[in-house]
PDB file of C-alpha atoms in Angstrom:
ATOM      1  CA  UNK A   1     -17.547  25.733  22.818  1.00  0.00           C
ATOM      2  CA  UNK A   2     -17.005  26.103  19.089  1.00  0.00           C
ATOM      3  CA  UNK A   3     -17.005  29.472  17.345  1.00  0.00           C
ATOM      4  CA  UNK A   4     -18.236  30.284  13.833  1.00  0.00           C
ATOM      5  CA  UNK A   5     -17.539  33.515  11.950  1.00  0.00           C
ATOM      6  CA  UNK A   6     -20.637  35.012  10.321  1.00  0.00           C
ATOM      7  CA  UNK A   7     -19.296  36.852   7.287  1.00  0.00           C
ATOM      8  CA  UNK A   8     -20.886  40.155   6.230  1.00  0.00           C
ATOM      9  CA  UNK A   9     -21.663  40.163   2.521  1.00  0.00           C
ATOM     10  CA  UNK A  10     -22.168  42.766  -0.170  1.00  0.00           C
ATOM     11  CA  UNK A  11     -24.510  42.663  -3.124  1.00  0.00           C
ATOM     12  CA  UNK A  12     -22.996  39.459  -4.505  1.00  0.00           C
ATOM     13  CA  UNK A  13     -21.043  36.528  -3.099  1.00  0.00           C
ATOM     14  CA  UNK A  14     -20.516  32.805  -3.645  1.00  0.00           C
ATOM     15  CA  UNK A  15     -21.232  30.194  -1.010  1.00  0.00           C
ATOM     16  CA  UNK A  16     -17.979  28.374  -1.776  1.00  0.00           C
ATOM     17  CA  UNK A  17     -16.151  31.277  -0.100  1.00  0.00           C
ATOM     18  CA  UNK A  18     -18.178  31.038   3.117  1.00  0.00           C
ATOM     19  CA  UNK A  19     -16.976  29.020   6.154  1.00  0.00           C
ATOM     20  CA  UNK A  20     -18.782  25.757   6.844  1.00  0.00           C
ATOM     21  CA  UNK A  21     -20.024  24.612  10.230  1.00  0.00           C
ATOM     22  CA  UNK A  22     -19.731  20.841  10.015  1.00  0.00           C
ATOM     23  CA  UNK A  23     -22.586  18.960  11.678  1.00  0.00           C
ATOM     24  CA  UNK A  24     -20.489  15.960  12.631  1.00  0.00           C
ATOM     25  CA  UNK A  25     -21.068  15.307  16.330  1.00  0.00           C
ATOM     26  CA  UNK A  26     -23.388  12.316  16.902  1.00  0.00           C
ATOM     27  CA  UNK A  27     -23.173  11.579  20.644  1.00  0.00           C
ATOM     28  CA  UNK A  28     -26.287   9.378  20.801  1.00  0.00           C
ATOM     29  CA  UNK A  29     -25.459   6.862  18.068  1.00  0.00           C
ATOM     30  CA  UNK A  30     -23.296   6.601  14.968  1.00  0.00           C
ATOM     31  CA  UNK A  31     -25.339   4.147  12.883  1.00  0.00           C
ATOM     32  CA  UNK A  32     -26.287   6.887  10.406  1.00  0.00           C
ATOM     33  CA  UNK A  33     -24.319  10.114  10.057  1.00  0.00           C
ATOM     34  CA  UNK A  34     -25.052  11.826   6.712  1.00  0.00           C
ATOM     35  CA  UNK A  35     -22.516  14.463   5.742  1.00  0.00           C
ATOM     36  CA  UNK A  36     -24.131  17.786   6.632  1.00  0.00           C
ATOM     37  CA  UNK A  37     -22.945  21.358   7.011  1.00  0.00           C
ATOM     38  CA  UNK A  38     -24.346  24.837   7.580  1.00  0.00           C
ATOM     39  CA  UNK A  39     -23.298  28.304   6.448  1.00  0.00           C
ATOM     40  CA  UNK A  40     -24.513  31.638   7.783  1.00  0.00           C
ATOM     41  CA  UNK A  41     -23.857  35.141   6.442  1.00  0.00           C
ATOM     42  CA  UNK A  42     -25.109  38.630   7.264  1.00  0.00           C
ATOM     43  CA  UNK A  43     -26.409  41.181   4.805  1.00  0.00           C
ATOM     44  CA  UNK A  44     -25.803  44.250   7.025  1.00  0.00           C
ATOM     45  CA  UNK A  45     -28.943  46.143   7.934  1.00  0.00           C
ATOM     46  CA  UNK A  46     -31.152  43.611   6.167  1.00  0.00           C
ATOM     47  CA  UNK A  47     -31.036  39.912   7.056  1.00  0.00           C
ATOM     48  CA  UNK A  48     -29.128  36.761   7.846  1.00  0.00           C
ATOM     49  CA  UNK A  49     -28.895  34.188   5.072  1.00  0.00           C
ATOM     50  CA  UNK A  50     -28.650  30.524   6.062  1.00  0.00           C
ATOM     51  CA  UNK A  51     -27.636  27.648   3.819  1.00  0.00           C
ATOM     52  CA  UNK A  52     -27.648  24.015   4.961  1.00  0.00           C
ATOM     53  CA  UNK A  53     -26.611  21.015   2.876  1.00  0.00           C
ATOM     54  CA  UNK A  54     -27.146  17.307   3.597  1.00  0.00           C
ATOM     55  CA  UNK A  55     -25.968  14.386   1.501  1.00  0.00           C
ATOM     56  CA  UNK A  56     -29.120  12.256   1.460  1.00  0.00           C
ATOM     57  CA  UNK A  57     -30.533  10.783  -1.742  1.00  0.00           C
ATOM     58  CA  UNK A  58     -34.102  10.232  -0.552  1.00  0.00           C
ATOM     59  CA  UNK A  59     -34.848  12.370   2.499  1.00  0.00           C
ATOM     60  CA  UNK A  60     -38.109  11.651   4.271  1.00  0.00           C
ATOM     61  CA  UNK A  61     -40.327  14.690   3.624  1.00  0.00           C
ATOM     62  CA  UNK A  62     -43.938  14.194   4.722  1.00  0.00           C
ATOM     63  CA  UNK A  63     -44.967  17.505   6.269  1.00  0.00           C
ATOM     64  CA  UNK A  64     -45.906  20.684   4.387  1.00  0.00           C
ATOM     65  CA  UNK A  65     -47.572  23.091   6.842  1.00  0.00           C
ATOM     66  CA  UNK A  66     -46.047  25.646   9.226  1.00  0.00           C
ATOM     67  CA  UNK A  67     -45.212  24.133  12.626  1.00  0.00           C
ATOM     68  CA  UNK A  68     -45.889  20.562  11.501  1.00  0.00           C
ATOM     69  CA  UNK A  69     -43.564  18.074  13.299  1.00  0.00           C
ATOM     70  CA  UNK A  70     -40.833  18.231  10.651  1.00  0.00           C
ATOM     71  CA  UNK A  71     -38.266  16.852  13.126  1.00  0.00           C
ATOM     72  CA  UNK A  72     -39.780  13.427  12.455  1.00  0.00           C
ATOM     73  CA  UNK A  73     -38.828  13.868   8.783  1.00  0.00           C
ATOM     74  CA  UNK A  74     -35.273  14.211   7.572  1.00  0.00           C
ATOM     75  CA  UNK A  75     -34.644  17.605   9.103  1.00  0.00           C
ATOM     76  CA  UNK A  76     -31.970  20.301   9.350  1.00  0.00           C
ATOM     77  CA  UNK A  77     -32.226  22.871  12.117  1.00  0.00           C
ATOM     78  CA  UNK A  78     -30.798  26.178  13.311  1.00  0.00           C
ATOM     79  CA  UNK A  79     -31.354  27.379  16.878  1.00  0.00           C
ATOM     80  CA  UNK A  80     -30.096  30.823  17.912  1.00  0.00           C
ATOM     81  CA  UNK A  81     -30.306  33.266  20.799  1.00  0.00           C
ATOM     82  CA  UNK A  82     -29.708  36.685  19.235  1.00  0.00           C
ATOM     83  CA  UNK A  83     -29.703  38.866  22.375  1.00  0.00           C
ATOM     84  CA  UNK A  84     -27.456  38.311  25.397  1.00  0.00           C
ATOM     85  CA  UNK A  85     -29.943  39.970  27.763  1.00  0.00           C
ATOM     86  CA  UNK A  86     -32.845  37.731  26.685  1.00  0.00           C
ATOM     87  CA  UNK A  87     -32.794  33.992  27.422  1.00  0.00           C
ATOM     88  CA  UNK A  88     -35.193  33.174  24.598  1.00  0.00           C
ATOM     89  CA  UNK A  89     -33.972  31.494  21.440  1.00  0.00           C
ATOM     90  CA  UNK A  90     -35.589  30.889  18.059  1.00  0.00           C
ATOM     91  CA  UNK A  91     -35.652  27.348  16.700  1.00  0.00           C
ATOM     92  CA  UNK A  92     -35.882  26.859  12.941  1.00  0.00           C
ATOM     93  CA  UNK A  93     -36.553  23.237  11.950  1.00  0.00           C
ATOM     94  CA  UNK A  94     -36.914  22.496   8.225  1.00  0.00           C
ATOM     95  CA  UNK A  95     -37.500  19.467   6.014  1.00  0.00           C
ATOM     96  CA  UNK A  96     -36.778  18.830   2.335  1.00  0.00           C
ATOM     97  CA  UNK A  97     -40.141  20.366   1.361  1.00  0.00           C
ATOM     98  CA  UNK A  98     -38.994  23.675   2.828  1.00  0.00           C
ATOM     99  CA  UNK A  99     -41.556  23.334   5.629  1.00  0.00           C
ATOM    100  CA  UNK A 100     -40.681  25.360   8.729  1.00  0.00           C
ATOM    101  CA  UNK A 101     -41.321  24.733  12.415  1.00  0.00           C
ATOM    102  CA  UNK A 102     -40.298  27.809  14.399  1.00  0.00           C
ATOM    103  CA  UNK A 103     -41.036  28.953  17.940  1.00  0.00           C
ATOM    104  CA  UNK A 104     -39.547  31.259  20.575  1.00  0.00           C
ATOM    105  CA  UNK A 105     -38.803  30.564  24.228  1.00  0.00           C
ATOM    106  CA  UNK A 106     -36.154  30.064  26.877  1.00  0.00           C
ATOM    107  CA  UNK A 107     -36.429  26.271  26.993  1.00  0.00           C
ATOM    108  CA  UNK A 108     -38.297  23.330  25.486  1.00  0.00           C
ATOM    109  CA  UNK A 109     -41.499  23.853  27.482  1.00  0.00           C
ATOM    110  CA  UNK A 110     -42.122  27.606  27.332  1.00  0.00           C
ATOM    111  CA  UNK A 111     -42.319  28.090  23.562  1.00  0.00           C
ATOM    112  CA  UNK A 112     -44.564  30.388  21.532  1.00  0.00           C
ATOM    113  CA  UNK A 113     -45.032  30.093  17.751  1.00  0.00           C
ATOM    114  CA  UNK A 114     -42.802  32.672  16.079  1.00  0.00           C
ATOM    115  CA  UNK A 115     -45.653  33.913  13.884  1.00  0.00           C
ATOM    116  CA  UNK A 116     -47.640  34.853  17.010  1.00  0.00           C
ATOM    117  CA  UNK A 117     -44.944  37.375  17.962  1.00  0.00           C
ATOM    118  CA  UNK A 118     -44.341  38.867  14.532  1.00  0.00           C
ATOM    119  CA  UNK A 119     -47.806  39.425  13.123  1.00  0.00           C
ATOM    120  CA  UNK A 120     -47.364  36.414  10.893  1.00  0.00           C
ATOM    121  CA  UNK A 121     -43.912  37.297   9.543  1.00  0.00           C
ATOM    122  CA  UNK A 122     -41.644  34.258   9.193  1.00  0.00           C
ATOM    123  CA  UNK A 123     -38.190  33.545   7.804  1.00  0.00           C
ATOM    124  CA  UNK A 124     -38.322  32.674   4.134  1.00  0.00           C
ATOM    125  CA  UNK A 125     -37.356  29.044   3.485  1.00  0.00           C
ATOM    126  CA  UNK A 126     -36.873  27.101   0.270  1.00  0.00           C
ATOM    127  CA  UNK A 127     -35.501  23.630  -0.401  1.00  0.00           C
ATOM    128  CA  UNK A 128     -33.978  21.976  -3.438  1.00  0.00           C
ATOM    129  CA  UNK A 129     -32.488  18.607  -4.319  1.00  0.00           C
ATOM    130  CA  UNK A 130     -29.365  18.091  -6.396  1.00  0.00           C
ATOM    131  CA  UNK A 131     -27.356  14.950  -7.137  1.00  0.00           C
ATOM    132  CA  UNK A 132     -27.756  12.980  -3.945  1.00  0.00           C
ATOM    133  CA  UNK A 133     -28.095  15.986  -1.636  1.00  0.00           C
ATOM    134  CA  UNK A 134     -30.767  18.344  -0.422  1.00  0.00           C
ATOM    135  CA  UNK A 135     -30.181  22.010   0.270  1.00  0.00           C
ATOM    136  CA  UNK A 136     -32.021  24.535   2.406  1.00  0.00           C
ATOM    137  CA  UNK A 137     -31.901  28.307   1.997  1.00  0.00           C
ATOM    138  CA  UNK A 138     -33.433  30.558   4.639  1.00  0.00           C
ATOM    139  CA  UNK A 139     -33.638  34.320   4.999  1.00  0.00           C
ATOM    140  CA  UNK A 140     -33.973  35.720   8.524  1.00  0.00           C
ATOM    141  CA  UNK A 141     -34.952  39.420   8.366  1.00  0.00           C
ATOM    142  CA  UNK A 142     -33.395  41.675  10.984  1.00  0.00           C
ATOM    143  CA  UNK A 143     -36.799  43.374  11.181  1.00  0.00           C
ATOM    144  CA  UNK A 144     -38.202  40.062  12.451  1.00  0.00           C
ATOM    145  CA  UNK A 145     -35.517  39.864  15.143  1.00  0.00           C
ATOM    146  CA  UNK A 146     -36.364  43.433  16.159  1.00  0.00           C
ATOM    147  CA  UNK A 147     -39.991  42.391  16.670  1.00  0.00           C
ATOM    148  CA  UNK A 148     -38.955  39.474  18.879  1.00  0.00           C
ATOM    149  CA  UNK A 149     -36.078  41.019  20.836  1.00  0.00           C
ATOM    150  CA  UNK A 150     -36.505  44.769  20.416  1.00  0.00           C
ATOM    151  CA  UNK A 151     -32.965  45.087  19.068  1.00  0.00           C
ATOM    152  CA  UNK A 152     -31.845  47.378  16.273  1.00  0.00           C
ATOM    153  CA  UNK A 153     -30.413  45.912  13.051  1.00  0.00           C
ATOM    154  CA  UNK A 154     -27.303  47.969  13.879  1.00  0.00           C
ATOM    155  CA  UNK A 155     -26.710  45.582  16.794  1.00  0.00           C
ATOM    156  CA  UNK A 156     -25.207  43.071  14.389  1.00  0.00           C
ATOM    157  CA  UNK A 157     -21.957  44.965  13.837  1.00  0.00           C
ATOM    158  CA  UNK A 158     -18.468  43.454  13.354  1.00  0.00           C
ATOM    159  CA  UNK A 159     -17.350  41.698  16.528  1.00  0.00           C
ATOM    160  CA  UNK A 160     -20.871  41.212  17.907  1.00  0.00           C
ATOM    161  CA  UNK A 161     -21.344  37.670  19.225  1.00  0.00           C
ATOM    162  CA  UNK A 162     -24.502  35.682  19.775  1.00  0.00           C
ATOM    163  CA  UNK A 163     -25.095  31.990  20.390  1.00  0.00           C
ATOM    164  CA  UNK A 164     -26.562  29.083  18.474  1.00  0.00           C
ATOM    165  CA  UNK A 165     -26.261  25.569  17.120  1.00  0.00           C
ATOM    166  CA  UNK A 166     -26.862  23.701  13.870  1.00  0.00           C
ATOM    167  CA  UNK A 167     -28.488  20.255  13.854  1.00  0.00           C
ATOM    168  CA  UNK A 168     -29.439  17.290  11.670  1.00  0.00           C
ATOM    169  CA  UNK A 169     -32.076  14.793  12.786  1.00  0.00           C
ATOM    170  CA  UNK A 170     -34.863  12.467  11.747  1.00  0.00           C
ATOM    171  CA  UNK A 171     -36.969  10.923  14.496  1.00  0.00           C
ATOM    172  CA  UNK A 172     -39.004   8.687  12.159  1.00  0.00           C
ATOM    173  CA  UNK A 173     -36.530   8.100   9.350  1.00  0.00           C
ATOM    174  CA  UNK A 174     -35.325   4.561   8.635  1.00  0.00           C
ATOM    175  CA  UNK A 175     -32.494   5.145  11.103  1.00  0.00           C
ATOM    176  CA  UNK A 176     -33.267   7.768  13.735  1.00  0.00           C
ATOM    177  CA  UNK A 177     -30.277  10.093  14.060  1.00  0.00           C
ATOM    178  CA  UNK A 178     -29.231  13.235  15.913  1.00  0.00           C
ATOM    179  CA  UNK A 179     -26.225  15.260  14.793  1.00  0.00           C
ATOM    180  CA  UNK A 180     -24.967  18.709  15.726  1.00  0.00           C
ATOM    181  CA  UNK A 181     -22.214  21.270  15.210  1.00  0.00           C
ATOM    182  CA  UNK A 182     -21.473  22.085  18.860  1.00  0.00           C
ATOM    183  CA  UNK A 183     -21.703  18.957  21.049  1.00  0.00           C
ATOM    184  CA  UNK A 184     -24.680  18.583  23.385  1.00  0.00           C
ATOM    185  CA  UNK A 185     -23.559  16.741  26.511  1.00  0.00           C
ATOM    186  CA  UNK A 186     -26.758  15.049  27.632  1.00  0.00           C
ATOM    187  CA  UNK A 187     -27.411  11.298  28.031  1.00  0.00           C
ATOM    188  CA  UNK A 188     -30.382  11.285  25.629  1.00  0.00           C
ATOM    189  CA  UNK A 189     -31.255  13.340  22.516  1.00  0.00           C
ATOM    190  CA  UNK A 190     -32.220  16.922  23.364  1.00  0.00           C
ATOM    191  CA  UNK A 191     -31.571  19.860  21.038  1.00  0.00           C
ATOM    192  CA  UNK A 192     -33.366  22.350  23.293  1.00  0.00           C
ATOM    193  CA  UNK A 193     -30.303  22.924  25.458  1.00  0.00           C
ATOM    194  CA  UNK A 194     -29.072  26.495  24.938  1.00  0.00           C
ATOM    195  CA  UNK A 195     -26.308  25.973  27.485  1.00  0.00           C
ATOM    196  CA  UNK A 196     -24.571  23.972  24.750  1.00  0.00           C
ATOM    197  CA  UNK A 197     -24.896  26.591  22.013  1.00  0.00           C
ATOM    198  CA  UNK A 198     -21.674  27.650  20.327  1.00  0.00           C
ATOM    199  CA  UNK A 199     -20.566  31.211  19.578  1.00  0.00           C
ATOM    200  CA  UNK A 200     -21.579  32.957  16.347  1.00  0.00           C
ATOM    201  CA  UNK A 201     -19.488  36.089  15.796  1.00  0.00           C
ATOM    202  CA  UNK A 202     -19.944  38.749  13.111  1.00  0.00           C
ATOM    203  CA  UNK A 203     -16.805  39.101  10.988  1.00  0.00           C
ATOM    204  CA  UNK A 204     -15.134  42.363  10.102  1.00  0.00           C
ATOM    205  CA  UNK A 205     -14.846  42.681   6.341  1.00  0.00           C
ATOM    206  CA  UNK A 206     -17.675  42.332   3.843  1.00  0.00           C
ATOM    207  CA  UNK A 207     -17.153  39.928   0.962  1.00  0.00           C
TER     208      UNK A 207
END
């Protein structure tokens, strides 16, 4: 399994200094593999910040409402299980409109809309397009994770490890495609496989 270091940040930082998780594994077909990467940082005591970048000039972006099927659009995704004593993970699936699909559960079938567990609170998501690429920014409040998992924001201290994966897909794009950071070893496309999540470890020194 791959490992990614989640850097703690101070009041200011630049994304160019943050490690990139390359989404470059396409086990179910290599006809279309747009260059895509993800970056994740921690603002201690406050939130995770996620940035994802895909080099696509004209991403399909049909859906605009929470929990619409954005995976049929050009879509970037982050799945994570934040608590090692709880099998549930949160999926965040986002298109180039900044539309979010997000649920909680231990597998594909037993999922509950995230907003149902948080009194309507959701990660903040915005999307932008620049020079042949589209970029997602998401903010995941630690207060939201406390509502879901009952864990303190202090849990996310240097050395703490949790599990997750970054994905790129598009079920109804011109060329359906399914890419990921940590390989998923199944015969057909299936991102809801937490047994193939990689390790996400909090780094030691704030930038």
